[in-house]
Amino acid sequence: MDFAPTLENEFVRLSPIAMHNYHELIPIAAQKKLVQFSPSDIETPQSLKNYVRIALDQKSNGTSIPFIIYDKKKQQYAGSTRYMNIHVKYKTLEIGSTWIGRAFQGTGLNGHMKFLMLDYAFEEMGFEKVEFRIDERNIASRKAVEKLGCTLEGILRKNVYLLDGFKRNTCCYGLLKKEWKAKNAQ
């Protein structure tokens, strides 16, 4: 799965993140506690570079497709997201490692990009299930995936250490292809 598509509509463009374009995200990634519910470190230019290198290694291994997010209305780079934990055999993947700058939060950008990613995963890539893993305390993200039609399938207790040493509970959400089709047929 070395191929990385560009997904876009009138609101957002998701294009492959690479070592030549990740620097566009340095000012956004530097926002304090932007990824407070994630185990990832992106706040410094070096930590962001390492983050992108890991994502690109995962892409080379066929388990991830990382994107850089561009807000077409504001004409600015907004953050990053990816398909991850891709299991072609089982036709499942996760959408995650999503972070957008505070100026883009609450603008509808996240919903537009998730729609593009879900539609592409189900309709073009042929996946049967998309999963999301979210810190139990991240109510905004949980509500966002529930709005997309995802079902809370369970909670993994104390399973991920965050940068501050806190061990979080992770909510596991899932969306089946048939649920996606039914929701979008309305």
mmCIF file with all atom_site columns, N, CA and C in Angstrom, residues 94-145:
data_model
loop_
_atom_site.group_PDB
_atom_site.id
_atom_site.type_symbol
_atom_site.label_atom_id
_atom_site.label_alt_id
_atom_site.label_comp_id
_atom_site.label_asym_id
_atom_site.label_entity_id
_atom_site.label_seq_id
_atom_site.pdbx_PDB_ins_code
_atom_site.Cartn_x
_atom_site.Cartn_y
_atom_site.Cartn_z
_atom_site.occupancy
_atom_site.B_iso_or_equiv
_atom_site.pdbx_formal_charge
_atom_site.auth_seq_id
_atom_site.auth_comp_id
_atom_site.auth_asym_id
_atom_site.auth_atom_id
_atom_site.pdbx_PDB_model_num
ATOM 1   N N  . GLU A 1 94  ? -7.798  1.986  10.574 1.00 0.00 ? 94  GLU A N  1
ATOM 2   C CA . GLU A 1 94  ? -8.169  3.063  11.491 1.00 0.00 ? 94  GLU A CA 1
ATOM 3   C C  . GLU A 1 94  ? -7.925  4.394  10.799 1.00 0.00 ? 94  GLU A C  1
ATOM 4   N N  . ILE A 1 95  ? -8.707  5.375  11.172 1.00 0.00 ? 95  ILE A N  1
ATOM 5   C CA . ILE A 1 95  ? -8.408  6.768  10.859 1.00 0.00 ? 95  ILE A CA 1
ATOM 6   C C  . ILE A 1 95  ? -7.976  7.366  12.191 1.00 0.00 ? 95  ILE A C  1
ATOM 7   N N  . GLY A 1 96  ? -6.784  7.939  12.201 1.00 0.00 ? 96  GLY A N  1
ATOM 8   C CA . GLY A 1 96  ? -6.292  8.468  13.460 1.00 0.00 ? 96  GLY A CA 1
ATOM 9   C C  . GLY A 1 96  ? -5.082  9.346  13.300 1.00 0.00 ? 96  GLY A C  1
ATOM 10  N N  . SER A 1 97  ? -4.409  9.580  14.427 1.00 0.00 ? 97  SER A N  1
ATOM 11  C CA . SER A 1 97  ? -3.279  10.514 14.474 1.00 0.00 ? 97  SER A CA 1
ATOM 12  C C  . SER A 1 97  ? -3.690  11.834 13.820 1.00 0.00 ? 97  SER A C  1
ATOM 13  N N  . THR A 1 98  ? -4.923  12.236 14.090 1.00 0.00 ? 98  THR A N  1
ATOM 14  C CA . THR A 1 98  ? -5.466  13.465 13.517 1.00 0.00 ? 98  THR A CA 1
ATOM 15  C C  . THR A 1 98  ? -5.265  14.623 14.479 1.00 0.00 ? 98  THR A C  1
ATOM 16  N N  . TRP A 1 99  ? -4.681  15.694 13.977 1.00 0.00 ? 99  TRP A N  1
ATOM 17  C CA . TRP A 1 99  ? -4.563  16.927 14.756 1.00 0.00 ? 99  TRP A CA 1
ATOM 18  C C  . TRP A 1 99  ? -4.637  18.101 13.803 1.00 0.00 ? 99  TRP A C  1
ATOM 19  N N  . ILE A 1 100 ? -5.423  19.089 14.222 1.00 0.00 ? 100 ILE A N  1
ATOM 20  C CA . ILE A 1 100 ? -5.548  20.326 13.451 1.00 0.00 ? 100 ILE A CA 1
ATOM 21  C C  . ILE A 1 100 ? -5.358  21.491 14.407 1.00 0.00 ? 100 ILE A C  1
ATOM 22  N N  . GLY A 1 101 ? -4.824  22.575 13.872 1.00 0.00 ? 101 GLY A N  1
ATOM 23  C CA . GLY A 1 101 ? -4.574  23.755 14.684 1.00 0.00 ? 101 GLY A CA 1
ATOM 24  C C  . GLY A 1 101 ? -5.852  24.307 15.286 1.00 0.00 ? 101 GLY A C  1
ATOM 25  N N  . ARG A 1 102 ? -5.698  25.012 16.374 1.00 0.00 ? 102 ARG A N  1
ATOM 26  C CA . ARG A 1 102 ? -6.866  25.532 17.092 1.00 0.00 ? 102 ARG A CA 1
ATOM 27  C C  . ARG A 1 102 ? -7.720  26.464 16.227 1.00 0.00 ? 102 ARG A C  1
ATOM 28  N N  . ALA A 1 103 ? -7.106  27.195 15.317 1.00 0.00 ? 103 ALA A N  1
ATOM 29  C CA . ALA A 1 103 ? -7.853  28.111 14.451 1.00 0.00 ? 103 ALA A CA 1
ATOM 30  C C  . ALA A 1 103 ? -8.798  27.364 13.509 1.00 0.00 ? 103 ALA A C  1
ATOM 31  N N  . PHE A 1 104 ? -8.572  26.058 13.335 1.00 0.00 ? 104 PHE A N  1
ATOM 32  C CA . PHE A 1 104 ? -9.375  25.253 12.412 1.00 0.00 ? 104 PHE A CA 1
ATOM 33  C C  . PHE A 1 104 ? -10.391 24.381 13.138 1.00 0.00 ? 104 PHE A C  1
ATOM 34  N N  . GLN A 1 105 ? -10.272 24.301 14.450 1.00 0.00 ? 105 GLN A N  1
ATOM 35  C CA . GLN A 1 105 ? -11.177 23.476 15.237 1.00 0.00 ? 105 GLN A CA 1
ATOM 36  C C  . GLN A 1 105 ? -12.541 24.156 15.336 1.00 0.00 ? 105 GLN A C  1
ATOM 37  N N  . GLY A 1 106 ? -13.592 23.358 15.187 1.00 0.00 ? 106 GLY A N  1
ATOM 38  C CA . GLY A 1 106 ? -14.947 23.894 15.263 1.00 0.00 ? 106 GLY A CA 1
ATOM 39  C C  . GLY A 1 106 ? -15.418 24.591 13.998 1.00 0.00 ? 106 GLY A C  1
ATOM 40  N N  . THR A 1 107 ? -14.637 24.476 12.910 1.00 0.00 ? 107 THR A N  1
ATOM 41  C CA . THR A 1 107 ? -15.007 25.135 11.651 1.00 0.00 ? 107 THR A CA 1
ATOM 42  C C  . THR A 1 107 ? -15.702 24.198 10.670 1.00 0.00 ? 107 THR A C  1
ATOM 43  N N  . GLY A 1 108 ? -15.777 22.911 11.016 1.00 0.00 ? 108 GLY A N  1
ATOM 44  C CA . GLY A 1 108 ? -16.336 21.918 10.097 1.00 0.00 ? 108 GLY A CA 1
ATOM 45  C C  . GLY A 1 108 ? -15.278 21.213 9.274  1.00 0.00 ? 108 GLY A C  1
ATOM 46  N N  . LEU A 1 109 ? -14.041 21.681 9.350  1.00 0.00 ? 109 LEU A N  1
ATOM 47  C CA . LEU A 1 109 ? -12.952 21.092 8.564  1.00 0.00 ? 109 LEU A CA 1
ATOM 48  C C  . LEU A 1 109 ? -12.791 19.602 8.879  1.00 0.00 ? 109 LEU A C  1
ATOM 49  N N  . ASN A 1 110 ? -12.789 19.247 10.151 1.00 0.00 ? 110 ASN A N  1
ATOM 50  C CA . ASN A 1 110 ? -12.599 17.855 10.549 1.00 0.00 ? 110 ASN A CA 1
ATOM 51  C C  . ASN A 1 110 ? -13.685 16.957 9.941  1.00 0.00 ? 110 ASN A C  1
ATOM 52  N N  . GLY A 1 111 ? -14.918 17.389 9.983  1.00 0.00 ? 111 GLY A N  1
ATOM 53  C CA . GLY A 1 111 ? -16.007 16.599 9.400  1.00 0.00 ? 111 GLY A CA 1
ATOM 54  C C  . GLY A 1 111 ? -15.838 16.407 7.900  1.00 0.00 ? 111 GLY A C  1
ATOM 55  N N  . HIS A 1 112 ? -15.402 17.470 7.200  1.00 0.00 ? 112 HIS A N  1
ATOM 56  C CA . HIS A 1 112 ? -15.199 17.369 5.749  1.00 0.00 ? 112 HIS A CA 1
ATOM 57  C C  . HIS A 1 112 ? -14.084 16.383 5.420  1.00 0.00 ? 112 HIS A C  1
ATOM 58  N N  . MET A 1 113 ? -13.001 16.416 6.190  1.00 0.00 ? 113 MET A N  1
ATOM 59  C CA . MET A 1 113 ? -11.902 15.506 5.867  1.00 0.00 ? 113 MET A CA 1
ATOM 60  C C  . MET A 1 113 ? -12.247 14.069 6.263  1.00 0.00 ? 113 MET A C  1
ATOM 61  N N  . LYS A 1 114 ? -12.960 13.887 7.373  1.00 0.00 ? 114 LYS A N  1
ATOM 62  C CA . LYS A 1 114 ? -13.355 12.530 7.757  1.00 0.00 ? 114 LYS A CA 1
ATOM 63  C C  . LYS A 1 114 ? -14.308 11.939 6.720  1.00 0.00 ? 114 LYS A C  1
ATOM 64  N N  . PHE A 1 115 ? -15.219 12.767 6.188  1.00 0.00 ? 115 PHE A N  1
ATOM 65  C CA . PHE A 1 115 ? -16.115 12.290 5.135  1.00 0.00 ? 115 PHE A CA 1
ATOM 66  C C  . PHE A 1 115 ? -15.306 11.796 3.936  1.00 0.00 ? 115 PHE A C  1
ATOM 67  N N  . LEU A 1 116 ? -14.327 12.587 3.490  1.00 0.00 ? 116 LEU A N  1
ATOM 68  C CA . LEU A 1 116 ? -13.487 12.184 2.354  1.00 0.00 ? 116 LEU A CA 1
ATOM 69  C C  . LEU A 1 116 ? -12.765 10.874 2.637  1.00 0.00 ? 116 LEU A C  1
ATOM 70  N N  . MET A 1 117 ? -12.213 10.768 3.837  1.00 0.00 ? 117 MET A N  1
ATOM 71  C CA . MET A 1 117 ? -11.436 9.577  4.180  1.00 0.00 ? 117 MET A CA 1
ATOM 72  C C  . MET A 1 117 ? -12.325 8.336  4.295  1.00 0.00 ? 117 MET A C  1
ATOM 73  N N  . LEU A 1 118 ? -13.475 8.477  4.915  1.00 0.00 ? 118 LEU A N  1
ATOM 74  C CA . LEU A 1 118 ? -14.391 7.347  5.033  1.00 0.00 ? 118 LEU A CA 1
ATOM 75  C C  . LEU A 1 118 ? -14.893 6.906  3.662  1.00 0.00 ? 118 LEU A C  1
ATOM 76  N N  . ASP A 1 119 ? -15.301 7.856  2.863  1.00 0.00 ? 119 ASP A N  1
ATOM 77  C CA . ASP A 1 119 ? -15.816 7.533  1.538  1.00 0.00 ? 119 ASP A CA 1
ATOM 78  C C  . ASP A 1 119 ? -14.754 6.821  0.698  1.00 0.00 ? 119 ASP A C  1
ATOM 79  N N  . TYR A 1 120 ? -13.529 7.315  0.731  1.00 0.00 ? 120 TYR A N  1
ATOM 80  C CA . TYR A 1 120 ? -12.454 6.705  -0.040 1.00 0.00 ? 120 TYR A CA 1
ATOM 81  C C  . TYR A 1 120 ? -12.131 5.295  0.479  1.00 0.00 ? 120 TYR A C  1
ATOM 82  N N  . ALA A 1 121 ? -12.079 5.146  1.811  1.00 0.00 ? 121 ALA A N  1
ATOM 83  C CA . ALA A 1 121 ? -11.760 3.838  2.397  1.00 0.00 ? 121 ALA A CA 1
ATOM 84  C C  . ALA A 1 121 ? -12.798 2.787  1.996  1.00 0.00 ? 121 ALA A C  1
ATOM 85  N N  . PHE A 1 122 ? -14.069 3.162  2.050  1.00 0.00 ? 122 PHE A N  1
ATOM 86  C CA . PHE A 1 122 ? -15.127 2.205  1.731  1.00 0.00 ? 122 PHE A CA 1
ATOM 87  C C  . PHE A 1 122 ? -15.331 2.024  0.228  1.00 0.00 ? 122 PHE A C  1
ATOM 88  N N  . GLU A 1 123 ? -15.391 3.121  -0.498 1.00 0.00 ? 123 GLU A N  1
ATOM 89  C CA . GLU A 1 123 ? -15.783 3.046  -1.912 1.00 0.00 ? 123 GLU A CA 1
ATOM 90  C C  . GLU A 1 123 ? -14.631 2.784  -2.872 1.00 0.00 ? 123 GLU A C  1
ATOM 91  N N  . GLU A 1 124 ? -13.460 3.291  -2.582 1.00 0.00 ? 124 GLU A N  1
ATOM 92  C CA . GLU A 1 124 ? -12.323 3.130  -3.499 1.00 0.00 ? 124 GLU A CA 1
ATOM 93  C C  . GLU A 1 124 ? -11.352 2.040  -3.055 1.00 0.00 ? 124 GLU A C  1
ATOM 94  N N  . MET A 1 125 ? -11.083 1.974  -1.752 1.00 0.00 ? 125 MET A N  1
ATOM 95  C CA . MET A 1 125 ? -10.118 0.993  -1.252 1.00 0.00 ? 125 MET A CA 1
ATOM 96  C C  . MET A 1 125 ? -10.769 -0.355 -0.951 1.00 0.00 ? 125 MET A C  1
ATOM 97  N N  . GLY A 1 126 ? -12.088 -0.383 -0.823 1.00 0.00 ? 126 GLY A N  1
ATOM 98  C CA . GLY A 1 126 ? -12.795 -1.634 -0.611 1.00 0.00 ? 126 GLY A CA 1
ATOM 99  C C  . GLY A 1 126 ? -12.750 -2.165 0.816  1.00 0.00 ? 126 GLY A C  1
ATOM 100 N N  . PHE A 1 127 ? -12.501 -1.287 1.785  1.00 0.00 ? 127 PHE A N  1
ATOM 101 C CA . PHE A 1 127 ? -12.488 -1.730 3.179  1.00 0.00 ? 127 PHE A CA 1
ATOM 102 C C  . PHE A 1 127 ? -13.917 -1.909 3.674  1.00 0.00 ? 127 PHE A C  1
ATOM 103 N N  . GLU A 1 128 ? -14.075 -2.791 4.657  1.00 0.00 ? 128 GLU A N  1
ATOM 104 C CA . GLU A 1 128 ? -15.396 -3.116 5.188  1.00 0.00 ? 128 GLU A CA 1
ATOM 105 C C  . GLU A 1 128 ? -15.656 -2.497 6.553  1.00 0.00 ? 128 GLU A C  1
ATOM 106 N N  . LYS A 1 129 ? -14.585 -2.031 7.221  1.00 0.00 ? 129 LYS A N  1
ATOM 107 C CA . LYS A 1 129 ? -14.748 -1.430 8.537  1.00 0.00 ? 129 LYS A CA 1
ATOM 108 C C  . LYS A 1 129 ? -13.648 -0.398 8.752  1.00 0.00 ? 129 LYS A C  1
ATOM 109 N N  . VAL A 1 130 ? -14.048 0.732  9.337  1.00 0.00 ? 130 VAL A N  1
ATOM 110 C CA . VAL A 1 130 ? -13.103 1.773  9.738  1.00 0.00 ? 130 VAL A CA 1
ATOM 111 C C  . VAL A 1 130 ? -13.251 1.965  11.236 1.00 0.00 ? 130 VAL A C  1
ATOM 112 N N  . GLU A 1 131 ? -12.117 2.050  11.907 1.00 0.00 ? 131 GLU A N  1
ATOM 113 C CA . GLU A 1 131 ? -12.108 2.204  13.352 1.00 0.00 ? 131 GLU A CA 1
ATOM 114 C C  . GLU A 1 131 ? -11.451 3.516  13.755 1.00 0.00 ? 131 GLU A C  1
ATOM 115 N N  . PHE A 1 132 ? -11.826 3.981  14.921 1.00 0.00 ? 132 PHE A N  1
ATOM 116 C CA . PHE A 1 132 ? -11.231 5.170  15.533 1.00 0.00 ? 132 PHE A CA 1
ATOM 117 C C  . PHE A 1 132 ? -10.901 4.818  16.977 1.00 0.00 ? 132 PHE A C  1
ATOM 118 N N  . ARG A 1 133 ? -9.755  5.266  17.467 1.00 0.00 ? 133 ARG A N  1
ATOM 119 C CA . ARG A 1 133 ? -9.387  5.075  18.878 1.00 0.00 ? 133 ARG A CA 1
ATOM 120 C C  . ARG A 1 133 ? -9.157  6.446  19.485 1.00 0.00 ? 133 ARG A C  1
ATOM 121 N N  . ILE A 1 134 ? -9.911  6.730  20.540 1.00 0.00 ? 134 ILE A N  1
ATOM 122 C CA . ILE A 1 134 ? -9.955  8.089  21.096 1.00 0.00 ? 134 ILE A CA 1
ATOM 123 C C  . ILE A 1 134 ? -9.838  8.032  22.616 1.00 0.00 ? 134 ILE A C  1
ATOM 124 N N  . ASP A 1 135 ? -9.037  8.944  23.162 1.00 0.00 ? 135 ASP A N  1
ATOM 125 C CA . ASP A 1 135 ? -8.935  9.073  24.616 1.00 0.00 ? 135 ASP A CA 1
ATOM 126 C C  . ASP A 1 135 ? -10.333 9.287  25.180 1.00 0.00 ? 135 ASP A C  1
ATOM 127 N N  . GLU A 1 136 ? -10.651 8.547  26.218 1.00 0.00 ? 136 GLU A N  1
ATOM 128 C CA . GLU A 1 136 ? -11.980 8.616  26.834 1.00 0.00 ? 136 GLU A CA 1
ATOM 129 C C  . GLU A 1 136 ? -12.348 10.041 27.247 1.00 0.00 ? 136 GLU A C  1
ATOM 130 N N  . ARG A 1 137 ? -11.367 10.859 27.612 1.00 0.00 ? 137 ARG A N  1
ATOM 131 C CA . ARG A 1 137 ? -11.626 12.225 28.083 1.00 0.00 ? 137 ARG A CA 1
ATOM 132 C C  . ARG A 1 137 ? -11.842 13.216 26.945 1.00 0.00 ? 137 ARG A C  1
ATOM 133 N N  . ASN A 1 138 ? -11.535 12.814 25.712 1.00 0.00 ? 138 ASN A N  1
ATOM 134 C CA . ASN A 1 138 ? -11.638 13.717 24.562 1.00 0.00 ? 138 ASN A CA 1
ATOM 135 C C  . ASN A 1 138 ? -13.075 13.712 24.028 1.00 0.00 ? 138 ASN A C  1
ATOM 136 N N  . ILE A 1 139 ? -13.923 14.398 24.743 1.00 0.00 ? 139 ILE A N  1
ATOM 137 C CA . ILE A 1 139 ? -15.365 14.408 24.440 1.00 0.00 ? 139 ILE A CA 1
ATOM 138 C C  . ILE A 1 139 ? -15.651 14.974 23.046 1.00 0.00 ? 139 ILE A C  1
ATOM 139 N N  . ALA A 1 140 ? -14.945 16.010 22.642 1.00 0.00 ? 140 ALA A N  1
ATOM 140 C CA . ALA A 1 140 ? -15.188 16.620 21.322 1.00 0.00 ? 140 ALA A CA 1
ATOM 141 C C  . ALA A 1 140 ? -14.935 15.612 20.194 1.00 0.00 ? 140 ALA A C  1
ATOM 142 N N  . SER A 1 141 ? -13.831 14.883 20.274 1.00 0.00 ? 141 SER A N  1
ATOM 143 C CA . SER A 1 141 ? -13.534 13.890 19.232 1.00 0.00 ? 141 SER A CA 1
ATOM 144 C C  . SER A 1 141 ? -14.516 12.732 19.266 1.00 0.00 ? 141 SER A C  1
ATOM 145 N N  . ARG A 1 142 ? -14.910 12.337 20.449 1.00 0.00 ? 142 ARG A N  1
ATOM 146 C CA . ARG A 1 142 ? -15.880 11.249 20.562 1.00 0.00 ? 142 ARG A CA 1
ATOM 147 C C  . ARG A 1 142 ? -17.213 11.645 19.927 1.00 0.00 ? 142 ARG A C  1
ATOM 148 N N  . LYS A 1 143 ? -17.671 12.858 20.221 1.00 0.00 ? 143 LYS A N  1
ATOM 149 C CA . LYS A 1 143 ? -18.935 13.337 19.634 1.00 0.00 ? 143 LYS A CA 1
ATOM 150 C C  . LYS A 1 143 ? -18.826 13.442 18.114 1.00 0.00 ? 143 LYS A C  1
ATOM 151 N N  . ALA A 1 144 ? -17.647 13.848 17.629 1.00 0.00 ? 144 ALA A N  1
ATOM 152 C CA . ALA A 1 144 ? -17.445 13.999 16.180 1.00 0.00 ? 144 ALA A CA 1
ATOM 153 C C  . ALA A 1 144 ? -17.584 12.664 15.459 1.00 0.00 ? 144 ALA A C  1
ATOM 154 N N  . VAL A 1 145 ? -16.992 11.592 15.997 1.00 0.00 ? 145 VAL A N  1
ATOM 155 C CA . VAL A 1 145 ? -17.106 10.297 15.313 1.00 0.00 ? 145 VAL A CA 1
ATOM 156 C C  . VAL A 1 145 ? -18.502 9.694  15.493 1.00 0.00 ? 145 VAL A C  1
#
